[in-house]
Short mmCIF file of C-alpha atoms and ligand atoms in Angstrom, two decimals:
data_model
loop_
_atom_site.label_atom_id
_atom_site.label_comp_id
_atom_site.label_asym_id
_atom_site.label_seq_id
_atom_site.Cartn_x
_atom_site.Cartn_y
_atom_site.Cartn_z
CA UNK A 235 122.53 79.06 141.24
CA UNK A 236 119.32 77.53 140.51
CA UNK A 237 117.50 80.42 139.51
CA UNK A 238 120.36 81.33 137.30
CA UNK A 239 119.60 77.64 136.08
CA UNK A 240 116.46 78.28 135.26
CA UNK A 241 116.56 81.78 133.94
CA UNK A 242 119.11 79.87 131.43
CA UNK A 243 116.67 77.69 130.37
CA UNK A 244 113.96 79.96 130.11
CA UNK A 245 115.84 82.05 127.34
CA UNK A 246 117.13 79.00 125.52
CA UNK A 247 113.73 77.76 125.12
CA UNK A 248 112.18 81.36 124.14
CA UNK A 249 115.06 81.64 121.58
CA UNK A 250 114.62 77.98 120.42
CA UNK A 251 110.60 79.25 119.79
CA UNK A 252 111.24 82.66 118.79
CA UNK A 253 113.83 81.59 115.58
CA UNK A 254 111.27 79.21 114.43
CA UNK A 255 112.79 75.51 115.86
CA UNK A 256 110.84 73.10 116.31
CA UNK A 257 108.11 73.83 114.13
CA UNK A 258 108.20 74.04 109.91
CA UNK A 259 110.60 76.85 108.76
CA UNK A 260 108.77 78.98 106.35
CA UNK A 261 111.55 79.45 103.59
CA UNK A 262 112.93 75.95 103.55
CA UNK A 263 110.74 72.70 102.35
CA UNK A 264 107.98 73.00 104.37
CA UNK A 265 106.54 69.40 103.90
CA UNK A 266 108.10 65.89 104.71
CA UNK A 267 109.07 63.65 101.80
CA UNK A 268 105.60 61.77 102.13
CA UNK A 269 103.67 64.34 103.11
CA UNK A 270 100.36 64.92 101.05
CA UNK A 271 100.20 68.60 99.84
CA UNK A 272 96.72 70.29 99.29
CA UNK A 273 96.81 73.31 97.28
CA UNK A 274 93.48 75.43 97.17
CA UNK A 275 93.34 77.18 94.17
CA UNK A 276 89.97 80.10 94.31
CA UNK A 277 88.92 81.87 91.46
CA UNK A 278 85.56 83.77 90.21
CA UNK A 279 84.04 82.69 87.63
CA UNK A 280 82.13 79.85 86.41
CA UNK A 281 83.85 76.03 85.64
CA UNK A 282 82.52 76.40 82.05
CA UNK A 283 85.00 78.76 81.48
CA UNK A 284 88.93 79.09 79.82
CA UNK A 285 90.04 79.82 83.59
CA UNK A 286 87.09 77.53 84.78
CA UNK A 287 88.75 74.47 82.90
CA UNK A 288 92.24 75.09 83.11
CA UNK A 289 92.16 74.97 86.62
CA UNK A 290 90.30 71.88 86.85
CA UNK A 291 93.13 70.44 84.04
CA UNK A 292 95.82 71.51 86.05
CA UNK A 293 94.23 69.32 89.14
CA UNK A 294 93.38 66.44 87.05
CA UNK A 295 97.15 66.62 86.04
CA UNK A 296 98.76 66.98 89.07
CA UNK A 297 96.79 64.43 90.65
CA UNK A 298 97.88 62.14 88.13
CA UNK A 299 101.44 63.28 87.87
CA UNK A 300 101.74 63.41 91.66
CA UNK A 301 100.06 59.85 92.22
CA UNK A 302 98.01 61.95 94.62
CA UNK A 303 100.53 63.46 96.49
CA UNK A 304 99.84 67.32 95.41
CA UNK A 305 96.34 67.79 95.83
CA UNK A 306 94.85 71.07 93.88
CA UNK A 307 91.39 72.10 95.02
CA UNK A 308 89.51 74.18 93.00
CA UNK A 309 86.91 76.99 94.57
CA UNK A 310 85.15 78.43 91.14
CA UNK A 311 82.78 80.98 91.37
CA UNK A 312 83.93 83.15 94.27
CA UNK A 313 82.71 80.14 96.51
CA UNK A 314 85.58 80.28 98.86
CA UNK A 315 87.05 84.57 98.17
CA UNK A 316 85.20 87.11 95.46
CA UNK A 317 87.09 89.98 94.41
CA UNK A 318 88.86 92.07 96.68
CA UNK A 319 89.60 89.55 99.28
CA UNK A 320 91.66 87.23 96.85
CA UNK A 321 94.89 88.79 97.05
CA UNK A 322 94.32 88.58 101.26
CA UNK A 323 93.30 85.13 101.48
CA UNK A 324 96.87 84.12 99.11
CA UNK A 325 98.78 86.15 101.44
CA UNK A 326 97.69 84.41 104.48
CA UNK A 327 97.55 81.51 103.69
CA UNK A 328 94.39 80.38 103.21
CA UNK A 329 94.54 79.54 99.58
CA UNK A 330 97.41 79.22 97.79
CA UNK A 331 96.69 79.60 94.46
CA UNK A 332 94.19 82.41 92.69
CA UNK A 333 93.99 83.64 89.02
CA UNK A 334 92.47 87.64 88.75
CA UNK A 335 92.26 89.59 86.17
CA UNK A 336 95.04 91.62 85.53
CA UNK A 337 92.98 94.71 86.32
CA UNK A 338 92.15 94.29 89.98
CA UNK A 339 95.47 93.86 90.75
CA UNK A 340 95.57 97.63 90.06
CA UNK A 341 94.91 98.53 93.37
CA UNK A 342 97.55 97.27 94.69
CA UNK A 343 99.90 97.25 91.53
CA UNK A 344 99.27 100.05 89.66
CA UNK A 345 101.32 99.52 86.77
CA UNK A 346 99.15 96.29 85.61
CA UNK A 347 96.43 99.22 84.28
CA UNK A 348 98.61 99.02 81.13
CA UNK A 349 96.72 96.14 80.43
CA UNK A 350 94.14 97.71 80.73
CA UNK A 351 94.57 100.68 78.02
CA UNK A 352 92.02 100.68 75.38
CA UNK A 353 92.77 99.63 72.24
CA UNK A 354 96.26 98.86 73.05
CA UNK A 355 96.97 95.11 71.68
CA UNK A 356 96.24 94.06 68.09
CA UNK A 357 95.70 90.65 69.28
CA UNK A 358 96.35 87.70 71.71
CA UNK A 359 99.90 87.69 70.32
CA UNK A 360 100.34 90.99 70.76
CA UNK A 361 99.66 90.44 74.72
CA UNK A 362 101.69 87.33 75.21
CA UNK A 363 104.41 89.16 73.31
CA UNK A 364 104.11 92.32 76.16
CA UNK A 365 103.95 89.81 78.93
CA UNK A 366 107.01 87.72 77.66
CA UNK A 367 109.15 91.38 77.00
CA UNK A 368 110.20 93.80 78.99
CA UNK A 369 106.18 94.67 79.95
CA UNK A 370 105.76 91.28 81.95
CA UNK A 371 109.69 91.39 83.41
CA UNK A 372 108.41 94.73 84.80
CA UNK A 373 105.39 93.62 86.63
CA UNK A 374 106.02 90.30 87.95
CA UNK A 375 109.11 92.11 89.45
CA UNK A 376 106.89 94.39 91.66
CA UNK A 377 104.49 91.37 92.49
CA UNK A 378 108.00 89.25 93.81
CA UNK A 379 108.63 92.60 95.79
CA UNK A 380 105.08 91.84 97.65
CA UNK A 381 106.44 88.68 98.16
CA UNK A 382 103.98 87.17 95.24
CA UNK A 383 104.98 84.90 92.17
CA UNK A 384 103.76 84.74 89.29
CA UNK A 385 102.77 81.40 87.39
CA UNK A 386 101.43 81.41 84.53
CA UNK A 387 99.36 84.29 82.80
CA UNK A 388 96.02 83.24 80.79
CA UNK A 389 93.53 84.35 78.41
CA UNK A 390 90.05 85.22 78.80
CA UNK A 391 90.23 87.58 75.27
CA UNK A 392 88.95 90.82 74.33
CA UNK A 393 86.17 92.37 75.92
CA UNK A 394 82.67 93.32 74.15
CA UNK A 395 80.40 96.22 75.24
CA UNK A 396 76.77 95.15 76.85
CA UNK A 397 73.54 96.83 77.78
CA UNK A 398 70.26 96.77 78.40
CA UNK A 399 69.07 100.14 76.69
CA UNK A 400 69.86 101.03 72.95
CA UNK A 401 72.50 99.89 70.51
CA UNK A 402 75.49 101.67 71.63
CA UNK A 403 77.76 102.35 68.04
CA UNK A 404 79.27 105.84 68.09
CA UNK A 405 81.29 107.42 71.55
CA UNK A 406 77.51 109.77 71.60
CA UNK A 407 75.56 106.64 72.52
CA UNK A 408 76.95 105.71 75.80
CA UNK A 409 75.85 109.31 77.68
CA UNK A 410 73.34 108.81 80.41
CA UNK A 411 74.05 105.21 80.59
CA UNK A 412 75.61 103.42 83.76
CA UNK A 413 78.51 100.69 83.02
CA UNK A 414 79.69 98.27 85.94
CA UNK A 415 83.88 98.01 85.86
CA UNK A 416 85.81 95.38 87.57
CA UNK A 417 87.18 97.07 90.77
CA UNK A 418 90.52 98.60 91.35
CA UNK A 419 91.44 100.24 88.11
CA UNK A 420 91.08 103.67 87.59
CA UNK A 421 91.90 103.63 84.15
CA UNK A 422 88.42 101.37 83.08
CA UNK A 423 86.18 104.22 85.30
CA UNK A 424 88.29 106.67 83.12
CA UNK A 425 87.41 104.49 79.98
CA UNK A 426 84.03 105.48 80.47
CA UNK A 427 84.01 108.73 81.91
CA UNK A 428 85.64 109.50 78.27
CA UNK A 429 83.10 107.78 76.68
CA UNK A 430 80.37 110.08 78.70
CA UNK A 431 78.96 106.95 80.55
CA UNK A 432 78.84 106.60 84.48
CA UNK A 433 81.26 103.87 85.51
CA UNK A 434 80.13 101.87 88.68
CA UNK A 435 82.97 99.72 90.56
CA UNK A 436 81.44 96.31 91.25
CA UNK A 437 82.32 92.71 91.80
CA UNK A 438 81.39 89.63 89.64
CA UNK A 439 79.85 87.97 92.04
CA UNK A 440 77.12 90.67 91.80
CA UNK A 441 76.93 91.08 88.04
CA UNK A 442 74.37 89.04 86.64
CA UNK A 443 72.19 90.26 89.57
CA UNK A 444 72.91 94.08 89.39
CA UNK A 445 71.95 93.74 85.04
CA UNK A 446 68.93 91.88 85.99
CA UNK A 447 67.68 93.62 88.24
CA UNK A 448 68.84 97.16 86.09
CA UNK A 449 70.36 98.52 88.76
CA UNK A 450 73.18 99.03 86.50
CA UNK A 451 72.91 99.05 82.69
CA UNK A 452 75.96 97.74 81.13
CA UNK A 453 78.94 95.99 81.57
CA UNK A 454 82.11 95.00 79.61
CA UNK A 455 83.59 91.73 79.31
CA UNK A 456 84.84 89.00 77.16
CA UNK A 457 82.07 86.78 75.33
CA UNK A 458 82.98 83.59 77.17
CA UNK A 459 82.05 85.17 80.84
CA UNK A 460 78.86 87.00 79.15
CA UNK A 461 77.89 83.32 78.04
CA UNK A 462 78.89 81.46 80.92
CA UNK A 463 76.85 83.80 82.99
CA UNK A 464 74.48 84.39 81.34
CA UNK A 465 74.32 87.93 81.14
CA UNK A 466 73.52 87.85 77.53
CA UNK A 467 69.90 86.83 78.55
CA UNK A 468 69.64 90.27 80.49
CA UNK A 469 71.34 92.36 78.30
CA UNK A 470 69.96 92.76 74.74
CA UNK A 471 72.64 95.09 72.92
CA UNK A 472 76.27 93.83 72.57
CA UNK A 473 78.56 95.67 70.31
CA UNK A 474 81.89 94.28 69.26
CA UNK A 475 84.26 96.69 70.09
CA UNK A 476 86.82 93.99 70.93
CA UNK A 477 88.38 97.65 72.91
CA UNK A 478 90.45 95.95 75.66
CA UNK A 479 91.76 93.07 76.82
CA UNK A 480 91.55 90.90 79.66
CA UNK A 481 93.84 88.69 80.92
CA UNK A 482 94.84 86.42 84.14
CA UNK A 483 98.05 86.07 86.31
CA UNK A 484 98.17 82.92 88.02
CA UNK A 485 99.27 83.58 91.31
CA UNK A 486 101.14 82.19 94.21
CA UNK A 487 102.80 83.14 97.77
CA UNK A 488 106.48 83.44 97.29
CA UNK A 489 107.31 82.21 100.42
CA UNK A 490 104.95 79.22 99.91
CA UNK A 491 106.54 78.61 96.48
CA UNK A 492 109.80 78.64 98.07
CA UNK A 493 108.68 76.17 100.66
CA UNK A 494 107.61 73.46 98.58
CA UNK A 495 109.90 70.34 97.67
CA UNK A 496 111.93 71.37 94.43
CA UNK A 497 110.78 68.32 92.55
CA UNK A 498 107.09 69.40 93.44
CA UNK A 499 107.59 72.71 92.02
CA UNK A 500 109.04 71.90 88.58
CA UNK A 501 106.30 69.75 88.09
CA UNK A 502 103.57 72.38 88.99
CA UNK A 503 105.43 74.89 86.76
CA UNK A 504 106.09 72.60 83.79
CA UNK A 505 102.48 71.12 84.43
CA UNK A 506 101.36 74.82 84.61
CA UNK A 507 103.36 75.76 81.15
CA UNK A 508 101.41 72.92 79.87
CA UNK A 509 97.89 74.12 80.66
CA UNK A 510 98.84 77.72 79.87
CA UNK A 511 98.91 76.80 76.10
CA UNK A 512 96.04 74.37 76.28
CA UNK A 513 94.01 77.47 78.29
CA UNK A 514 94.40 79.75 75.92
CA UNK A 515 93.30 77.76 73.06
CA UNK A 516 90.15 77.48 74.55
CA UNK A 517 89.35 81.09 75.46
CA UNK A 518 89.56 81.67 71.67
CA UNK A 519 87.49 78.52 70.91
CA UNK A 520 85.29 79.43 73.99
CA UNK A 521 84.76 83.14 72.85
CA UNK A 522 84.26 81.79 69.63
CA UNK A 523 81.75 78.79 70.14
CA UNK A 524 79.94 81.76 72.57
CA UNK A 525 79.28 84.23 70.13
CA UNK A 526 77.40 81.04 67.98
CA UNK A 527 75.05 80.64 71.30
CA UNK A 528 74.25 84.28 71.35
CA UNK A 529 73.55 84.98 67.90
CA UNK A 530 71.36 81.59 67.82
CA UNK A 531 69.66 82.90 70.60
CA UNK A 532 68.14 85.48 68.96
CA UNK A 533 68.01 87.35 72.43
CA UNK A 534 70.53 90.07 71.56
CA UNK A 535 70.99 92.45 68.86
CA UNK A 536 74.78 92.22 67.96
CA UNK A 537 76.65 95.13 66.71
CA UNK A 538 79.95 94.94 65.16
CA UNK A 539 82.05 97.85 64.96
CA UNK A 540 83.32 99.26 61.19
CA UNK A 541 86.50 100.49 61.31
CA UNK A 542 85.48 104.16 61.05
CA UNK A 543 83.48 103.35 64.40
CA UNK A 544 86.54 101.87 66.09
CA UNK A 545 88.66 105.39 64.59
CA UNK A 546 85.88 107.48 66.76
CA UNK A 547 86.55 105.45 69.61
CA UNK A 548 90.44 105.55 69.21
CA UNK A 549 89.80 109.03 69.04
CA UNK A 550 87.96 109.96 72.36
CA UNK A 551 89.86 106.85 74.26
CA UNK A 552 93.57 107.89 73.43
CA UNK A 553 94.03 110.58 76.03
CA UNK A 554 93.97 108.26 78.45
CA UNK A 555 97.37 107.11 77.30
CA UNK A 556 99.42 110.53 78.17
CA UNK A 557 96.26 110.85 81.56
CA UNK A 558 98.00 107.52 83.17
CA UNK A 559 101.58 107.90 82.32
CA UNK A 560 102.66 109.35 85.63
CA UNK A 561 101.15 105.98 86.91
CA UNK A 562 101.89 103.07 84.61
CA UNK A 563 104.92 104.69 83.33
CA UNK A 564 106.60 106.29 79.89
CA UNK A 565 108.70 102.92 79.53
CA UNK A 566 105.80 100.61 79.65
CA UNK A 567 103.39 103.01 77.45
CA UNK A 568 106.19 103.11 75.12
CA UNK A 569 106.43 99.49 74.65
CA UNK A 570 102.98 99.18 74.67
CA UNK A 571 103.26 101.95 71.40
CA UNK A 572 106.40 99.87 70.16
CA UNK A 573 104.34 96.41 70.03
CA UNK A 574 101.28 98.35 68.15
CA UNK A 575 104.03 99.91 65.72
CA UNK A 576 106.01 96.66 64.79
CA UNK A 577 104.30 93.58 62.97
C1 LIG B 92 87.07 87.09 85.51
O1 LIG B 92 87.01 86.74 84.32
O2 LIG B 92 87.85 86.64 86.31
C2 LIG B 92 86.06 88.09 85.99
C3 LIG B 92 85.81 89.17 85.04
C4 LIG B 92 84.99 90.29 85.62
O3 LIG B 92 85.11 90.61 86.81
O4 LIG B 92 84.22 90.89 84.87
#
């Protein structure tokens, strides 16, 4: 009888662990009513930056809104995760917030390479109309299906071509020379494969230092990360090709999200909608007051592309559209060719 006692007890208390009682249930509030909440939000590049800023607004915000009961901590500069272990560190927990570009989420969403398509948005408008159509309702769907949610998405703008060698003007110029491309997307090593350049997959962590020390001889990014960086200091020839965009999702754990007291969370999100609009007014003003410092500079010979340069571009680039259909998909190419057709 006593054994049968205590084999009783035994399972009761292994069930009582195993469904998760007496400790924080994952899916429900996680966090007490007076519980302070710490948030660490990582993210790669420099404070100086549109992303730089807007996470340090969003803080400052929340802090404020909060009366210091949300906490957002923010680890610029791939001082906490660099790319590649971003998406790892928000699934486990470590931080809880992170803001890539849209690109290296390719690897493990391979539709977000539309994004990536050269030459395939007019202008910022053009991308916040994709991401508020039927392009974004596509992706953030596969990112809740990993158990991710999406935020907010920012600006960083349109990227620029840089180098160390030679003005780079027609498709011609760029054979023989080596280009660095954020990692995970096939579709920017394709970019310059086309363009008869050798792309190199490398983190941006190790940009400035790969330029400098010409391992590598060009990159491509937007003007606000060249400045903030300083890359324009080791890489004389910058041609305006304004060719692709680049853009942020602002990331959470879904699980996480769902955790946190409801009050909490529509004050991060309309905090968040907030700083979205204030964000991307500064990546234009940023990209704008950075193309001032360069020119002053004098460091850099700046090229800006004619329109009959941009055509031979077009031309070589546009394969790539019908090359990554099986990937990205028909439907999302063909709203990306919708958006480019209607004004
Ligand atoms: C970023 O803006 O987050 C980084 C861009 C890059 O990797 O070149």
């Amino acid at each position: 009888m006593k054994n049968r006692l205590a084999l009783i007890l035994c399972i009761s208390l292994l069930l009582f662990a195993v469904s998760g009682c007496g400790k924080r249930v994952e899916d429900k509030e996680q966090f007490s009513p007076d519980e302070k909440i710490v948030l660490k939000f990582s993210h790669v590049t420099a404070e100086n930056t549109p992303k730089g800023l807007a996470a340090e607004r969003f803080a400052e915000l929340v802090k404020e809104r909060t009366r210091g009961r949300v906490e957002v901590q923010v680890f610029p500069n791939s001082t906490l995760y660099k790319d590649g272990e971003e998406i790892e560190a928000l699934k486990s927990g470590a931080v809880q917030m992170i803001a890539p570009a849209t690109s290296k989420l390719s690897g493990v969403f391979p539709l977000w390479q539309v994004f990536d398509l050269p030459y395939a948005f007019a202008d910022e408008s053009k991308v916040h109309q994709a991401m508020d159509g039927y392009i974004g309702s596509r992706l953030f769907e596969g990112l809740r299906q990993n158990n991710l949610h999406a935020l907010a998405f920012w600006d960083s703008g349109f990227k620029v071509m840089t180098n160390n060698q030679k003005p780079v003007v027609h498709p011609d110029d760029f054979a023989g020379l080596s280009f660095r491309v954020m990692i995970n997307s096939q579709v920017l090593k394709k970019q310059f494969e086309k363009l008869g350049a050798k792309p190199v997959e490398g983190s941006f962590d190790d940009l400035y230092r790969a330029l400098e020390s010409r391992t590598i001889d060009g990159e491509e990014n937007t003007i606000s990360n060249i400045c903030s960086k300083n890359l324009f200091k080791v890489q004389p020839y910058i041609t305006v090709s304004n060719h692709g965009y680049m853009g942020y999702v602002v990331l959470t754990d879904e699980k996480y999200w769902n955790g946190l007291p409801e009050d909490i969370r529509g004050l991060l999100e309309s905090t968040l909608a907030e700083v979205t609009e204030w964000e991307r007014q500064q990546a234009l003003r940023m990209n704008r007051e950075g193309m001032q410092t360069i020119t002053a500079s004098g460091a850099v010979q700046l090229h800006y592309l004619t329109d009959d340069e941009k055509s031979e571009w077009i031309q070589v680039l546009k394969p790539l559209y019908q090359e990554f259909e099986y990937i990205i998909g028909p439907d999302l190419i063909e709203s990306v060719e919708e958006l480019k057709n209607n004004n």
